[in-house]
Amino acid sequence: MKQEILQALQWRYATYAFDTTKKVSDEDLNAVLESGRLAPSSFGFEAWKFIVVKNADVRAKLRAVGYDQPRITDASDLIIIAQRTDTEHLTDELVARTAAAQNKPVAELEMLKTMASGAVNRMPADQAKAWLKSQTYIPLGIMMETASLLNIDNAAMEGFNTEQVNEILGLSAKNLSAVTMVALGYRGEEPRPKARRTHDEVVEIIT
Ligand SMILES: Cc1cc2nc3c(=O)[nH]c(=O)nc-3n(C[C@H](O)[C@H](O)[C@H](O)COP(=O)(O)O)c2cc1C
């Protein structure tokens, strides 16, 4: 198990050229999406949405505003991870979801409500936006790991014009803003060797 996880992470790389003839199965795509849905977030806000773009014309438009990265059109699947912009709704949604999951009346979750709304509302809007954006990298990482464990090549992308992606996908009207794209599929090239900092550079143990 440990070996399998580490091998999958050694195997994965930011795939540039995908094999356009190979498709990810619906079952595997759903497993990737489900692993993202199960991602944790600060307070449990889950202030994100995963948008799967199947339409080839829309993918071509996204490529045009994404530095012409071929994987935007050529990968089997493309997921856009967007952050929620309507921070004012997040606390009530969180409390309702938690009450339902724990079978408790909303009134019993006053403490959660006070803490969560205090956290999101005490920040200036720009800071709250940056905070919620940072949360979206958690499902991104989990989805990339799940894909790798399923031998699905993957590549994260931030290289695109956010406003134009939002416009193409009509995200602003849905209180969303694009943060990253994830291309999924099967490599059509030789992978690049992995360059990573050493264990000792990255890990410090304080005894
Ligand atoms: C959030 C994120 C955004 C990225 N955006 C881009 C991108 O837009 N274009 C690109 O060529 N690579 C992009 N990358 C790929 C990174 O450059 C790559 O993951 C890193 O160099 C490590 O290489 P590896 O993934 O092959 O191990 C992105 C990676 C991450 C995690």
mmCIF file of C-alpha atoms and ligand atoms in Angstrom:
data_model
loop_
_atom_site.group_PDB
_atom_site.id
_atom_site.type_symbol
_atom_site.label_atom_id
_atom_site.label_comp_id
_atom_site.label_asym_id
_atom_site.label_seq_id
_atom_site.Cartn_x
_atom_site.Cartn_y
_atom_site.Cartn_z
ATOM 1 C CA MET A 1 0.000 0.000 0.000
ATOM 2 C CA LYS A 2 2.676 2.535 1.069
ATOM 3 C CA GLN A 3 4.804 1.436 -1.856
ATOM 4 C CA GLU A 4 1.872 1.761 -4.286
ATOM 5 C CA ILE A 5 1.115 5.310 -3.146
ATOM 6 C CA LEU A 6 4.712 6.464 -3.407
ATOM 7 C CA GLN A 7 5.207 4.741 -6.757
ATOM 8 C CA ALA A 8 2.116 6.454 -8.148
ATOM 9 C CA LEU A 9 3.442 9.830 -7.013
ATOM 10 C CA GLN A 10 6.857 9.100 -8.540
ATOM 11 C CA TRP A 11 5.139 8.020 -11.754
ATOM 12 C CA ARG A 12 2.981 11.118 -12.130
ATOM 13 C CA TYR A 13 4.278 14.237 -13.796
ATOM 14 C CA ALA A 14 2.683 17.357 -15.209
ATOM 15 C CA THR A 15 1.591 15.780 -18.481
ATOM 16 C CA TYR A 16 1.926 18.102 -21.420
ATOM 17 C CA ALA A 17 0.980 15.924 -24.411
ATOM 18 C CA PHE A 18 -1.958 13.592 -23.894
ATOM 19 C CA ASP A 19 -2.878 10.671 -26.137
ATOM 20 C CA THR A 20 -6.072 11.979 -27.738
ATOM 21 C CA THR A 21 -7.318 8.453 -28.479
ATOM 22 C CA LYS A 22 -7.460 7.283 -24.863
ATOM 23 C CA LYS A 23 -10.406 8.123 -22.645
ATOM 24 C CA VAL A 24 -10.813 7.975 -18.879
ATOM 25 C CA SER A 25 -13.782 5.788 -17.930
ATOM 26 C CA ASP A 26 -16.805 7.429 -16.278
ATOM 27 C CA GLU A 27 -16.201 5.245 -13.246
ATOM 28 C CA ASP A 28 -12.619 6.493 -12.859
ATOM 29 C CA LEU A 29 -13.601 10.119 -13.509
ATOM 30 C CA ASN A 30 -16.289 9.837 -10.847
ATOM 31 C CA ALA A 31 -13.784 8.356 -8.387
ATOM 32 C CA VAL A 32 -11.477 11.337 -8.969
ATOM 33 C CA LEU A 33 -14.356 13.797 -8.487
ATOM 34 C CA GLU A 34 -15.598 11.951 -5.415
ATOM 35 C CA SER A 35 -12.148 12.102 -3.819
ATOM 36 C CA GLY A 36 -12.219 15.877 -4.350
ATOM 37 C CA ARG A 37 -15.696 16.123 -2.863
ATOM 38 C CA LEU A 38 -14.445 14.357 0.259
ATOM 39 C CA ALA A 39 -11.617 16.856 0.735
ATOM 40 C CA PRO A 40 -11.480 18.665 4.067
ATOM 41 C CA SER A 41 -11.622 22.451 4.287
ATOM 42 C CA SER A 42 -11.302 25.085 6.935
ATOM 43 C CA PHE A 43 -14.456 24.948 9.099
ATOM 44 C CA GLY A 44 -15.836 22.588 6.447
ATOM 45 C CA PHE A 45 -16.914 25.449 4.184
ATOM 46 C CA GLU A 46 -16.206 23.466 0.982
ATOM 47 C CA ALA A 47 -16.295 26.786 -0.843
ATOM 48 C CA TRP A 48 -15.683 25.215 -4.208
ATOM 49 C CA LYS A 49 -17.234 23.672 -7.272
ATOM 50 C CA PHE A 50 -15.735 21.215 -9.773
ATOM 51 C CA ILE A 51 -16.848 21.857 -13.331
ATOM 52 C CA VAL A 52 -16.253 19.082 -15.867
ATOM 53 C CA VAL A 53 -16.092 20.509 -19.376
ATOM 54 C CA LYS A 54 -17.082 17.872 -21.922
ATOM 55 C CA ASN A 55 -17.981 20.231 -24.769
ATOM 56 C CA ALA A 56 -15.200 20.401 -27.402
ATOM 57 C CA ASP A 57 -16.077 23.952 -28.530
ATOM 58 C CA VAL A 58 -15.963 25.223 -24.970
ATOM 59 C CA ARG A 59 -12.638 23.427 -24.445
ATOM 60 C CA ALA A 60 -11.259 25.170 -27.562
ATOM 61 C CA LYS A 61 -12.373 28.547 -26.172
ATOM 62 C CA LEU A 62 -10.714 27.766 -22.850
ATOM 63 C CA ARG A 63 -7.480 26.805 -24.608
ATOM 64 C CA ALA A 64 -7.473 30.161 -26.394
ATOM 65 C CA VAL A 65 -7.465 31.956 -23.022
ATOM 66 C CA GLY A 66 -5.135 29.390 -21.417
ATOM 67 C CA TYR A 67 -1.873 30.185 -23.212
ATOM 68 C CA ASP A 68 -2.837 27.698 -25.909
ATOM 69 C CA GLN A 69 -1.915 24.755 -23.668
ATOM 70 C CA PRO A 70 -2.712 21.690 -25.818
ATOM 71 C CA ARG A 71 -3.844 19.596 -22.860
ATOM 72 C CA ILE A 72 -6.875 21.862 -22.383
ATOM 73 C CA THR A 73 -8.374 20.341 -25.527
ATOM 74 C CA ASP A 74 -6.418 17.090 -25.863
ATOM 75 C CA ALA A 75 -6.740 15.462 -22.451
ATOM 76 C CA SER A 76 -9.589 13.009 -22.005
ATOM 77 C CA ASP A 77 -11.179 15.210 -19.349
ATOM 78 C CA LEU A 78 -10.883 18.729 -18.047
ATOM 79 C CA ILE A 79 -12.006 19.798 -14.599
ATOM 80 C CA ILE A 80 -12.152 23.453 -13.599
ATOM 81 C CA ILE A 81 -11.875 23.999 -9.860
ATOM 82 C CA ALA A 82 -13.656 27.218 -8.948
ATOM 83 C CA GLN A 83 -13.959 29.033 -5.654
ATOM 84 C CA ARG A 84 -17.195 30.418 -4.270
ATOM 85 C CA THR A 85 -17.370 34.195 -4.234
ATOM 86 C CA ASP A 86 -20.586 34.592 -2.186
ATOM 87 C CA THR A 87 -18.936 34.327 1.210
ATOM 88 C CA GLU A 88 -22.126 35.555 2.916
ATOM 89 C CA HIS A 89 -23.910 32.243 2.218
ATOM 90 C CA LEU A 90 -21.204 29.859 3.354
ATOM 91 C CA THR A 91 -21.915 29.820 7.076
ATOM 92 C CA ASP A 92 -25.642 29.081 6.791
ATOM 93 C CA GLU A 93 -24.929 26.299 4.306
ATOM 94 C CA LEU A 94 -22.274 24.834 6.601
ATOM 95 C CA VAL A 95 -24.572 24.903 9.622
ATOM 96 C CA ALA A 96 -27.473 23.326 7.699
ATOM 97 C CA ARG A 97 -25.194 20.593 6.309
ATOM 98 C CA THR A 98 -23.676 19.850 9.696
ATOM 99 C CA ALA A 99 -27.088 19.782 11.403
ATOM 100 C CA ALA A 100 -28.363 17.277 8.820
ATOM 101 C CA ALA A 101 -25.248 15.073 9.042
ATOM 102 C CA GLN A 102 -25.232 15.049 12.832
ATOM 103 C CA ASN A 103 -29.003 14.931 13.168
ATOM 104 C CA LYS A 104 -29.031 18.014 15.398
ATOM 105 C CA PRO A 105 -31.256 21.076 15.394
ATOM 106 C CA VAL A 106 -29.571 24.118 13.844
ATOM 107 C CA ALA A 107 -30.023 25.884 17.206
ATOM 108 C CA GLU A 108 -27.484 23.485 18.764
ATOM 109 C CA LEU A 109 -24.809 24.644 16.341
ATOM 110 C CA GLU A 110 -24.692 28.251 17.526
ATOM 111 C CA MET A 111 -21.016 27.938 18.461
ATOM 112 C CA LEU A 112 -20.045 26.660 14.979
ATOM 113 C CA LYS A 113 -22.112 29.421 13.404
ATOM 114 C CA THR A 114 -20.470 32.147 15.490
ATOM 115 C CA MET A 115 -16.952 30.845 14.885
ATOM 116 C CA ALA A 116 -17.382 30.194 11.160
ATOM 117 C CA SER A 117 -19.107 33.466 10.354
ATOM 118 C CA GLY A 118 -16.642 35.320 12.586
ATOM 119 C CA ALA A 119 -13.736 33.824 10.650
ATOM 120 C CA VAL A 120 -15.045 34.579 7.174
ATOM 121 C CA ASN A 121 -16.588 37.965 7.985
ATOM 122 C CA ARG A 122 -13.815 39.458 10.072
ATOM 123 C CA MET A 123 -11.443 39.477 7.101
ATOM 124 C CA PRO A 124 -11.418 42.148 4.450
ATOM 125 C CA ALA A 125 -13.062 40.815 1.257
ATOM 126 C CA ASP A 126 -9.732 40.393 -0.554
ATOM 127 C CA GLN A 127 -8.293 38.342 2.266
ATOM 128 C CA ALA A 128 -11.397 36.144 2.476
ATOM 129 C CA LYS A 129 -11.122 35.572 -1.271
ATOM 130 C CA ALA A 130 -7.461 34.561 -0.941
ATOM 131 C CA TRP A 131 -8.291 32.274 1.997
ATOM 132 C CA LEU A 132 -11.077 30.487 0.129
ATOM 133 C CA LYS A 133 -8.882 30.247 -2.957
ATOM 134 C CA SER A 134 -6.154 28.541 -0.936
ATOM 135 C CA GLN A 135 -8.683 25.948 0.248
ATOM 136 C CA THR A 136 -9.345 24.825 -3.326
ATOM 137 C CA TYR A 137 -5.814 23.464 -3.609
ATOM 138 C CA ILE A 138 -6.769 20.719 -1.129
ATOM 139 C CA PRO A 139 -9.240 18.945 -3.474
ATOM 140 C CA LEU A 140 -6.847 19.710 -6.344
ATOM 141 C CA GLY A 141 -4.065 17.745 -4.646
ATOM 142 C CA ILE A 142 -6.359 14.926 -3.598
ATOM 143 C CA MET A 143 -7.825 14.576 -7.095
ATOM 144 C CA MET A 144 -4.334 14.505 -8.619
ATOM 145 C CA GLU A 145 -3.264 11.814 -6.171
ATOM 146 C CA THR A 146 -6.396 9.752 -6.794
ATOM 147 C CA ALA A 147 -5.881 10.021 -10.542
ATOM 148 C CA SER A 148 -2.254 8.931 -10.170
ATOM 149 C CA LEU A 149 -3.248 5.929 -8.060
ATOM 150 C CA LEU A 150 -5.650 4.970 -10.861
ATOM 151 C CA ASN A 151 -2.798 5.335 -13.418
ATOM 152 C CA ILE A 152 -4.485 8.353 -14.936
ATOM 153 C CA ASP A 153 -2.068 11.050 -16.030
ATOM 154 C CA ASN A 154 -2.836 14.507 -14.758
ATOM 155 C CA ALA A 155 -1.745 18.106 -14.976
ATOM 156 C CA ALA A 156 -2.770 21.106 -12.909
ATOM 157 C CA MET A 157 -2.923 24.486 -14.609
ATOM 158 C CA GLU A 158 -3.088 28.013 -13.291
ATOM 159 C CA GLY A 159 -1.897 29.491 -16.557
ATOM 160 C CA PHE A 160 -5.098 31.028 -17.887
ATOM 161 C CA ASN A 161 -6.935 34.321 -17.785
ATOM 162 C CA THR A 162 -9.372 34.005 -14.887
ATOM 163 C CA GLU A 163 -11.804 36.694 -16.046
ATOM 164 C CA GLN A 164 -12.021 35.183 -19.521
ATOM 165 C CA VAL A 165 -12.513 31.649 -18.179
ATOM 166 C CA ASN A 166 -15.230 32.971 -15.867
ATOM 167 C CA GLU A 167 -16.865 34.660 -18.850
ATOM 168 C CA ILE A 168 -16.730 31.558 -21.087
ATOM 169 C CA LEU A 169 -18.203 29.327 -18.395
ATOM 170 C CA GLY A 170 -20.650 31.917 -17.036
ATOM 171 C CA LEU A 171 -19.143 31.491 -13.592
ATOM 172 C CA SER A 172 -19.666 34.985 -12.154
ATOM 173 C CA ALA A 173 -23.453 34.624 -12.384
ATOM 174 C CA LYS A 174 -23.105 31.441 -10.326
ATOM 175 C CA ASN A 175 -20.987 33.180 -7.661
ATOM 176 C CA LEU A 176 -17.910 31.264 -8.769
ATOM 177 C CA SER A 177 -14.444 32.146 -9.984
ATOM 178 C CA ALA A 178 -12.015 29.730 -11.648
ATOM 179 C CA VAL A 179 -8.821 28.902 -9.710
ATOM 180 C CA THR A 180 -7.211 25.909 -11.414
ATOM 181 C CA MET A 181 -7.776 23.461 -14.232
ATOM 182 C CA VAL A 182 -6.931 19.760 -14.054
ATOM 183 C CA ALA A 183 -6.377 17.777 -17.231
ATOM 184 C CA LEU A 184 -6.856 14.009 -16.950
ATOM 185 C CA GLY A 185 -6.013 11.290 -19.431
ATOM 186 C CA TYR A 186 -3.119 9.189 -20.667
ATOM 187 C CA ARG A 187 0.336 10.394 -21.631
ATOM 188 C CA GLY A 188 1.301 10.641 -25.279
ATOM 189 C CA GLU A 189 4.966 11.501 -24.686
ATOM 190 C CA GLU A 190 7.981 10.476 -22.624
ATOM 191 C CA PRO A 191 7.673 11.924 -19.107
ATOM 192 C CA ARG A 192 10.150 14.509 -17.853
ATOM 193 C CA PRO A 193 12.444 13.401 -15.038
ATOM 194 C CA LYS A 194 11.229 14.519 -11.656
ATOM 195 C CA ALA A 195 13.097 17.391 -9.965
ATOM 196 C CA ARG A 196 12.396 17.545 -6.265
ATOM 197 C CA ARG A 197 14.043 19.016 -3.192
ATOM 198 C CA THR A 198 15.640 16.374 -0.967
ATOM 199 C CA HIS A 199 13.909 14.941 2.092
ATOM 200 C CA ASP A 200 16.222 16.910 4.392
ATOM 201 C CA GLU A 201 15.497 20.174 2.624
ATOM 202 C CA VAL A 202 11.761 19.696 2.982
ATOM 203 C CA VAL A 203 11.384 17.860 6.293
ATOM 204 C CA GLU A 204 12.628 19.097 9.640
ATOM 205 C CA ILE A 205 12.155 17.054 12.755
ATOM 206 C CA ILE A 206 12.268 18.823 16.078
ATOM 207 C CA THR A 207 13.036 16.423 18.915
HETATM 208 C C1 LIG B 1 -1.447 24.561 -9.025
HETATM 209 C C2 LIG B 1 -0.558 24.256 -10.172
HETATM 210 C C3 LIG B 1 -0.649 24.998 -11.333
HETATM 211 C C4 LIG B 1 0.164 24.714 -12.435
HETATM 212 N N1 LIG B 1 -0.006 25.409 -13.593
HETATM 213 C C5 LIG B 1 0.709 25.077 -14.683
HETATM 214 C C6 LIG B 1 0.462 25.699 -15.944
HETATM 215 O O1 LIG B 1 -0.448 26.507 -16.108
HETATM 216 N N2 LIG B 1 1.245 25.360 -17.008
HETATM 217 C C7 LIG B 1 2.241 24.432 -16.893
HETATM 218 O O2 LIG B 1 2.929 24.178 -17.883
HETATM 219 N N3 LIG B 1 2.467 23.781 -15.722
HETATM 220 C C8 LIG B 1 1.726 24.074 -14.626
HETATM 221 N N4 LIG B 1 1.918 23.404 -13.432
HETATM 222 C C9 LIG B 1 2.876 22.266 -13.416
HETATM 223 C C10 LIG B 1 4.089 22.479 -12.533
HETATM 224 O O3 LIG B 1 5.032 23.286 -13.187
HETATM 225 C C11 LIG B 1 4.667 21.098 -12.175
HETATM 226 O O4 LIG B 1 3.720 20.381 -11.449
HETATM 227 C C12 LIG B 1 5.967 21.186 -11.375
HETATM 228 O O5 LIG B 1 6.965 21.762 -12.150
HETATM 229 C C13 LIG B 1 6.433 19.833 -10.884
HETATM 230 O O6 LIG B 1 6.577 18.936 -11.939
HETATM 231 P P1 LIG B 1 5.803 17.543 -12.013
HETATM 232 O O7 LIG B 1 4.344 17.830 -11.730
HETATM 233 O O8 LIG B 1 6.023 17.066 -13.412
HETATM 234 O O9 LIG B 1 6.393 16.614 -10.997
HETATM 235 C C14 LIG B 1 1.120 23.667 -12.339
HETATM 236 C C15 LIG B 1 1.186 22.920 -11.169
HETATM 237 C C16 LIG B 1 0.374 23.193 -10.113
HETATM 238 C C17 LIG B 1 0.453 22.325 -8.884
#
